[in-house]
């Protein structure tokens, strides 16, 4: 054991206790961490950054984010620049960040991997100061997240409903956006339905996309979707789901250490790690090197997802 349980505060998503699966998952993880670790639930409407900062002020040096990628991103945002470590107890639908670390998806095994893990500093991306770990985007994807939120509220959370939200959004798609994109000082005028900025090598592998080297070089992999009809966009979505999206034909790929995006709308909706908000342009993307300390599993505990 390299991470003492007494240093651990588990910060749980408010939704994580509403169903028996997540409740049982948290209980299983806490039984592994033991009584010395503490569980704190934040509630909808709470300032998550302030909530995490209170745990840090109380002396905890490892904050375990229990939830999906959005919860992990929110806790990471609070911890960037500090010496406090981030652990992840994956409870979400996709868990891209946890899977990229090689963490087990079973709660008890994930907890054991955290206790036996070691600390590592990583670079993170940010857009207008908001940290993200997997991706950020402007255009179609934020609309998909809004549709997904509405479908989840009616039918519950599942991968099937997540994919259905993609189809519904594409069918209702109206028109692409005009954007001005400046990557490492070079400006491009675009008409595109989507600019997708990636920081997760695992997510790129999952969808068969090129660009992993940019991630390892602490750069962004930036994907610009080609404009097309609704039918063409549906075909592109199918190719993406099956790992057959074609660079140069369906999308353009560029890499950049700095990126600015200006849209025709002064406050476009921006998505980041499954969350969304409106931001003022220009959207300024930056890499923050060695900004976050995370707990990564020991080689014996790693799983290939």
Tab-separated table of C-alpha atoms in Angstrom:
chain	number	residue	atom	x	y	z
A	1	UNK	CA	0.000	0.000	0.000
A	2	UNK	CA	1.513	3.333	-1.084
A	3	UNK	CA	-1.503	5.649	-0.550
A	4	UNK	CA	-2.504	5.735	3.157
A	5	UNK	CA	-6.308	5.480	3.567
A	6	UNK	CA	-6.342	8.286	6.130
A	7	UNK	CA	-5.230	10.708	3.416
A	8	UNK	CA	-8.223	9.841	1.180
A	9	UNK	CA	-11.440	11.803	0.784
A	10	UNK	CA	-13.917	10.256	-1.672
A	11	UNK	CA	-15.991	12.964	-3.368
A	12	UNK	CA	-19.155	11.409	-4.784
A	13	UNK	CA	-21.391	12.690	-7.543
A	14	UNK	CA	-24.871	13.528	-6.150
A	15	UNK	CA	-26.453	11.134	-8.685
A	16	UNK	CA	-24.239	8.246	-7.588
A	17	UNK	CA	-26.421	7.305	-4.600
A	18	UNK	CA	-29.740	7.308	-6.435
A	19	UNK	CA	-29.590	3.783	-7.798
A	20	UNK	CA	-28.659	0.506	-6.185
A	21	UNK	CA	-25.775	-0.145	-8.594
A	22	UNK	CA	-23.877	3.038	-7.754
A	23	UNK	CA	-24.729	2.809	-4.052
A	24	UNK	CA	-23.346	-0.717	-3.939
A	25	UNK	CA	-20.276	0.371	-5.918
A	26	UNK	CA	-19.422	3.137	-3.455
A	27	UNK	CA	-20.002	0.830	-0.497
A	28	UNK	CA	-17.686	-1.777	-2.059
A	29	UNK	CA	-14.955	0.814	-2.632
A	30	UNK	CA	-15.282	2.286	0.881
A	31	UNK	CA	-14.996	-1.196	2.404
A	32	UNK	CA	-11.613	-1.514	0.667
A	33	UNK	CA	-10.447	1.972	1.663
A	34	UNK	CA	-11.466	1.268	5.260
A	35	UNK	CA	-12.763	3.466	8.040
A	36	UNK	CA	-9.778	5.817	7.897
A	37	UNK	CA	-10.959	7.173	4.512
A	38	UNK	CA	-13.884	9.600	4.379
A	39	UNK	CA	-16.847	9.793	1.977
A	40	UNK	CA	-18.359	13.193	1.201
A	41	UNK	CA	-21.268	13.781	-1.169
A	42	UNK	CA	-21.661	17.081	-2.948
A	43	UNK	CA	-25.142	18.114	-4.009
A	44	UNK	CA	-26.583	19.626	-7.146
A	45	UNK	CA	-26.137	23.377	-6.934
A	46	UNK	CA	-22.998	23.116	-4.797
A	47	UNK	CA	-19.804	24.745	-6.018
A	48	UNK	CA	-17.739	21.603	-6.643
A	49	UNK	CA	-14.455	23.521	-6.684
A	50	UNK	CA	-15.219	25.044	-3.263
A	51	UNK	CA	-16.370	21.629	-2.005
A	52	UNK	CA	-13.045	20.028	-3.022
A	53	UNK	CA	-11.076	22.944	-1.602
A	54	UNK	CA	-12.760	22.399	1.784
A	55	UNK	CA	-11.619	18.774	1.771
A	56	UNK	CA	-8.078	19.895	0.951
A	57	UNK	CA	-8.215	22.498	3.739
A	58	UNK	CA	-9.273	19.694	6.116
A	59	UNK	CA	-5.963	17.961	5.423
A	60	UNK	CA	-6.801	15.319	2.821
A	61	UNK	CA	-3.986	14.862	0.293
A	62	UNK	CA	-5.743	12.407	-2.034
A	63	UNK	CA	-9.168	13.284	-3.449
A	64	UNK	CA	-10.931	10.360	-5.128
A	65	UNK	CA	-13.566	11.448	-7.655
A	66	UNK	CA	-16.432	8.923	-7.602
A	67	UNK	CA	-18.499	9.366	-10.753
A	68	UNK	CA	-18.166	9.738	-14.500
A	69	UNK	CA	-15.851	11.845	-16.621
A	70	UNK	CA	-17.715	15.057	-15.756
A	71	UNK	CA	-17.190	14.556	-12.016
A	72	UNK	CA	-13.529	13.632	-12.541
A	73	UNK	CA	-13.022	16.765	-14.662
A	74	UNK	CA	-14.665	18.964	-12.005
A	75	UNK	CA	-12.438	17.611	-9.231
A	76	UNK	CA	-9.364	17.898	-11.480
A	77	UNK	CA	-10.210	21.542	-12.173
A	78	UNK	CA	-10.139	22.207	-8.413
A	79	UNK	CA	-6.830	20.382	-7.899
A	80	UNK	CA	-4.813	21.783	-10.816
A	81	UNK	CA	-1.690	23.541	-9.580
A	82	UNK	CA	-1.823	21.946	-6.121
A	83	UNK	CA	0.195	19.117	-4.570
A	84	UNK	CA	-2.973	17.130	-3.812
A	85	UNK	CA	-3.467	13.941	-5.841
A	86	UNK	CA	-6.521	12.900	-7.869
A	87	UNK	CA	-7.762	9.319	-7.738
A	88	UNK	CA	-10.661	8.005	-9.812
A	89	UNK	CA	-13.458	5.622	-8.853
A	90	UNK	CA	-15.211	5.097	-12.232
A	91	UNK	CA	-19.017	5.146	-11.981
A	92	UNK	CA	-19.997	6.791	-15.280
A	93	UNK	CA	-21.277	5.565	-18.624
A	94	UNK	CA	-18.003	5.764	-20.555
A	95	UNK	CA	-15.204	6.490	-18.015
A	96	UNK	CA	-12.704	7.452	-20.723
A	97	UNK	CA	-10.179	9.003	-18.321
A	98	UNK	CA	-10.204	6.020	-15.926
A	99	UNK	CA	-9.968	3.529	-18.798
A	100	UNK	CA	-7.068	5.492	-20.250
A	101	UNK	CA	-5.213	5.090	-16.947
A	102	UNK	CA	-5.782	1.328	-17.036
A	103	UNK	CA	-7.925	1.402	-13.889
A	104	UNK	CA	-10.218	-1.566	-13.229
A	105	UNK	CA	-13.892	-0.733	-13.743
A	106	UNK	CA	-15.036	-2.856	-10.786
A	107	UNK	CA	-15.255	-0.576	-7.695
A	108	UNK	CA	-13.442	-2.785	-5.186
A	109	UNK	CA	-10.638	-3.511	-7.653
A	110	UNK	CA	-10.377	0.181	-8.564
A	111	UNK	CA	-10.088	1.058	-4.872
A	112	UNK	CA	-7.310	-1.505	-4.378
A	113	UNK	CA	-5.511	-0.121	-7.443
A	114	UNK	CA	-5.707	3.374	-5.941
A	115	UNK	CA	-4.261	2.201	-2.606
A	116	UNK	CA	-1.415	0.383	-4.393
A	117	UNK	CA	-0.943	3.086	-7.029
A	118	UNK	CA	1.658	5.796	-7.391
A	119	UNK	CA	1.596	9.512	-8.124
A	120	UNK	CA	2.332	11.026	-11.516
A	121	UNK	CA	2.160	14.567	-12.840
A	122	UNK	CA	0.341	15.079	-16.144
A	123	UNK	CA	-0.437	17.930	-18.519
A	124	UNK	CA	-4.058	19.000	-18.908
A	125	UNK	CA	-5.938	21.037	-21.470
A	126	UNK	CA	-8.019	24.105	-20.701
A	127	UNK	CA	-10.465	26.301	-22.614
A	128	UNK	CA	-10.928	29.831	-21.291
A	129	UNK	CA	-9.457	28.566	-18.023
A	130	UNK	CA	-11.767	25.538	-17.706
A	131	UNK	CA	-9.744	22.345	-17.332
A	132	UNK	CA	-10.618	19.258	-19.386
A	133	UNK	CA	-9.022	15.813	-19.443
A	134	UNK	CA	-10.551	14.080	-22.477
A	135	UNK	CA	-11.922	16.582	-24.980
A	136	UNK	CA	-13.589	19.920	-25.578
A	137	UNK	CA	-15.659	20.922	-28.585
A	138	UNK	CA	-17.860	23.524	-30.205
A	139	UNK	CA	-20.647	22.836	-32.706
A	140	UNK	CA	-22.670	19.642	-32.951
A	141	UNK	CA	-21.357	17.811	-29.900
A	142	UNK	CA	-22.662	20.275	-27.270
A	143	UNK	CA	-26.086	19.919	-28.932
A	144	UNK	CA	-25.769	16.129	-28.662
A	145	UNK	CA	-25.050	16.476	-24.925
A	146	UNK	CA	-28.163	18.600	-24.460
A	147	UNK	CA	-30.249	16.003	-26.290
A	148	UNK	CA	-28.620	13.244	-24.216
A	149	UNK	CA	-29.484	15.070	-21.002
A	150	UNK	CA	-33.144	15.305	-22.043
A	151	UNK	CA	-33.270	11.618	-23.035
A	152	UNK	CA	-31.568	10.495	-19.798
A	153	UNK	CA	-34.116	12.475	-17.767
A	154	UNK	CA	-36.946	10.607	-19.504
A	155	UNK	CA	-35.533	7.123	-20.095
A	156	UNK	CA	-32.537	6.757	-17.763
A	157	UNK	CA	-28.790	6.587	-18.377
A	158	UNK	CA	-27.413	3.943	-20.734
A	159	UNK	CA	-25.107	3.620	-23.723
A	160	UNK	CA	-28.088	2.886	-25.942
A	161	UNK	CA	-29.724	6.178	-24.938
A	162	UNK	CA	-26.402	7.982	-25.448
A	163	UNK	CA	-26.194	6.686	-29.026
A	164	UNK	CA	-29.864	7.509	-29.633
A	165	UNK	CA	-29.157	11.135	-28.626
A	166	UNK	CA	-26.533	11.317	-31.395
A	167	UNK	CA	-29.005	10.139	-34.046
A	168	UNK	CA	-31.758	12.515	-32.899
A	169	UNK	CA	-29.385	15.497	-32.954
A	170	UNK	CA	-28.079	14.701	-36.433
A	171	UNK	CA	-31.596	14.279	-37.814
A	172	UNK	CA	-32.531	17.714	-36.457
A	173	UNK	CA	-29.295	19.358	-37.580
A	174	UNK	CA	-29.869	22.729	-39.262
A	175	UNK	CA	-26.622	24.260	-40.512
A	176	UNK	CA	-22.870	24.324	-39.856
A	177	UNK	CA	-21.058	27.158	-38.071
A	178	UNK	CA	-18.654	29.711	-39.484
A	179	UNK	CA	-15.485	29.791	-37.408
A	180	UNK	CA	-12.059	31.357	-37.425
A	181	UNK	CA	-9.488	28.990	-35.983
A	182	UNK	CA	-5.925	30.041	-35.144
A	183	UNK	CA	-3.583	27.112	-34.425
A	184	UNK	CA	-0.045	27.976	-33.310
A	185	UNK	CA	-0.444	31.391	-34.919
A	186	UNK	CA	-1.807	30.189	-38.274
A	187	UNK	CA	-5.399	31.281	-39.036
A	188	UNK	CA	-8.015	29.255	-40.918
A	189	UNK	CA	-11.555	30.354	-41.874
A	190	UNK	CA	-13.911	27.372	-41.645
A	191	UNK	CA	-17.482	26.305	-42.246
A	192	UNK	CA	-17.960	23.149	-40.171
A	193	UNK	CA	-20.515	21.394	-37.972
A	194	UNK	CA	-17.890	20.548	-35.348
A	195	UNK	CA	-14.433	21.366	-34.025
A	196	UNK	CA	-13.332	18.647	-31.589
A	197	UNK	CA	-10.201	19.170	-29.468
A	198	UNK	CA	-8.787	15.956	-27.985
A	199	UNK	CA	-6.470	15.252	-25.055
A	200	UNK	CA	-7.224	11.534	-24.487
A	201	UNK	CA	-5.101	9.001	-26.349
A	202	UNK	CA	-7.420	6.231	-25.134
A	203	UNK	CA	-10.451	7.925	-26.660
A	204	UNK	CA	-8.643	8.294	-29.995
A	205	UNK	CA	-7.751	4.587	-29.999
A	206	UNK	CA	-11.323	3.717	-29.035
A	207	UNK	CA	-12.638	5.435	-32.183
A	208	UNK	CA	-9.774	4.527	-34.486
A	209	UNK	CA	-8.614	8.136	-34.904
A	210	UNK	CA	-5.086	9.282	-35.686
A	211	UNK	CA	-3.410	11.858	-33.457
A	212	UNK	CA	-2.078	9.931	-30.449
A	213	UNK	CA	1.439	11.326	-30.913
A	214	UNK	CA	0.109	14.851	-30.419
A	215	UNK	CA	-1.211	13.807	-27.004
A	216	UNK	CA	2.130	12.318	-25.936
A	217	UNK	CA	3.883	15.484	-27.185
A	218	UNK	CA	1.602	17.623	-24.958
A	219	UNK	CA	-0.280	19.077	-27.899
A	220	UNK	CA	-3.931	19.058	-28.915
A	221	UNK	CA	-5.283	16.800	-31.637
A	222	UNK	CA	-7.860	19.020	-33.383
A	223	UNK	CA	-10.515	17.414	-35.606
A	224	UNK	CA	-12.587	19.488	-38.031
A	225	UNK	CA	-15.634	17.689	-39.388
A	226	UNK	CA	-16.417	18.204	-43.061
A	227	UNK	CA	-19.727	19.871	-43.830
A	228	UNK	CA	-22.430	17.768	-45.439
A	229	UNK	CA	-26.089	16.821	-45.600
A	230	UNK	CA	-27.889	15.153	-42.692
A	231	UNK	CA	-27.431	11.791	-44.431
A	232	UNK	CA	-23.694	12.384	-44.856
A	233	UNK	CA	-23.393	13.339	-41.178
A	234	UNK	CA	-25.245	10.175	-40.178
A	235	UNK	CA	-22.846	8.108	-42.264
A	236	UNK	CA	-19.894	9.901	-40.638
A	237	UNK	CA	-21.336	9.141	-37.185
A	238	UNK	CA	-21.632	5.464	-38.143
A	239	UNK	CA	-18.039	5.411	-39.407
A	240	UNK	CA	-16.902	7.012	-36.147
A	241	UNK	CA	-18.779	4.413	-34.075
A	242	UNK	CA	-17.168	1.588	-36.068
A	243	UNK	CA	-13.669	3.107	-36.151
A	244	UNK	CA	-13.763	3.819	-39.888
A	245	UNK	CA	-13.830	7.633	-39.971
A	246	UNK	CA	-11.474	8.745	-42.731
A	247	UNK	CA	-8.975	11.549	-42.159
A	248	UNK	CA	-8.898	13.917	-45.125
A	249	UNK	CA	-12.242	12.637	-46.416
A	250	UNK	CA	-14.594	12.900	-43.417
A	251	UNK	CA	-12.457	15.047	-41.113
A	252	UNK	CA	-9.315	17.157	-41.156
A	253	UNK	CA	-6.728	16.713	-38.412
A	254	UNK	CA	-4.298	19.328	-37.178
A	255	UNK	CA	-2.175	19.467	-34.044
A	256	UNK	CA	-1.472	22.537	-31.964
A	257	UNK	CA	-0.011	23.634	-28.648
A	258	UNK	CA	-2.192	26.763	-28.625
A	259	UNK	CA	-5.548	27.243	-30.264
A	260	UNK	CA	-8.094	30.038	-30.537
A	261	UNK	CA	-11.586	29.635	-31.963
A	262	UNK	CA	-13.912	32.509	-32.859
A	263	UNK	CA	-17.473	31.703	-33.909
A	264	UNK	CA	-20.158	33.890	-35.441
A	265	UNK	CA	-22.025	33.623	-32.153
A	266	UNK	CA	-20.494	35.661	-29.303
A	267	UNK	CA	-21.320	32.997	-26.681
A	268	UNK	CA	-21.341	29.541	-28.286
A	269	UNK	CA	-22.128	26.446	-26.260
A	270	UNK	CA	-18.901	24.567	-25.448
A	271	UNK	CA	-18.691	20.931	-24.329
A	272	UNK	CA	-15.889	19.579	-22.141
A	273	UNK	CA	-15.706	16.008	-20.770
A	274	UNK	CA	-19.452	15.486	-21.024
A	275	UNK	CA	-20.386	18.841	-19.458
A	276	UNK	CA	-21.397	21.999	-21.300
A	277	UNK	CA	-21.697	25.738	-20.836
A	278	UNK	CA	-21.713	28.924	-22.870
A	279	UNK	CA	-18.401	30.756	-23.189
A	280	UNK	CA	-17.416	34.080	-24.680
A	281	UNK	CA	-15.245	34.092	-27.769
A	282	UNK	CA	-12.417	33.854	-28.433
A	283	UNK	CA	-12.235	30.334	-27.078
A	284	UNK	CA	-8.648	30.058	-25.915
A	285	UNK	CA	-7.258	26.501	-25.652
A	286	UNK	CA	-4.025	25.999	-23.730
A	287	UNK	CA	-1.880	23.107	-22.500
A	288	UNK	CA	-0.927	23.299	-18.820
A	289	UNK	CA	2.183	21.098	-18.396
A	290	UNK	CA	2.677	19.037	-15.198
A	291	UNK	CA	-0.368	20.766	-13.745
A	292	UNK	CA	-2.183	17.817	-12.146
A	293	UNK	CA	-0.993	14.989	-9.886
A	294	UNK	CA	-2.933	11.763	-10.429
A	295	UNK	CA	-2.884	8.268	-8.953
A	296	UNK	CA	-2.036	5.686	-11.614
A	297	UNK	CA	-2.296	1.931	-11.014
A	298	UNK	CA	0.725	-0.267	-10.500
A	299	UNK	CA	1.578	-2.457	-13.493
A	300	UNK	CA	0.112	-5.508	-11.723
A	301	UNK	CA	-3.252	-3.734	-11.330
A	302	UNK	CA	-3.534	-2.273	-14.824
A	303	UNK	CA	-6.243	-3.582	-17.118
A	304	UNK	CA	-6.481	-3.187	-20.868
A	305	UNK	CA	-9.834	-1.638	-21.760
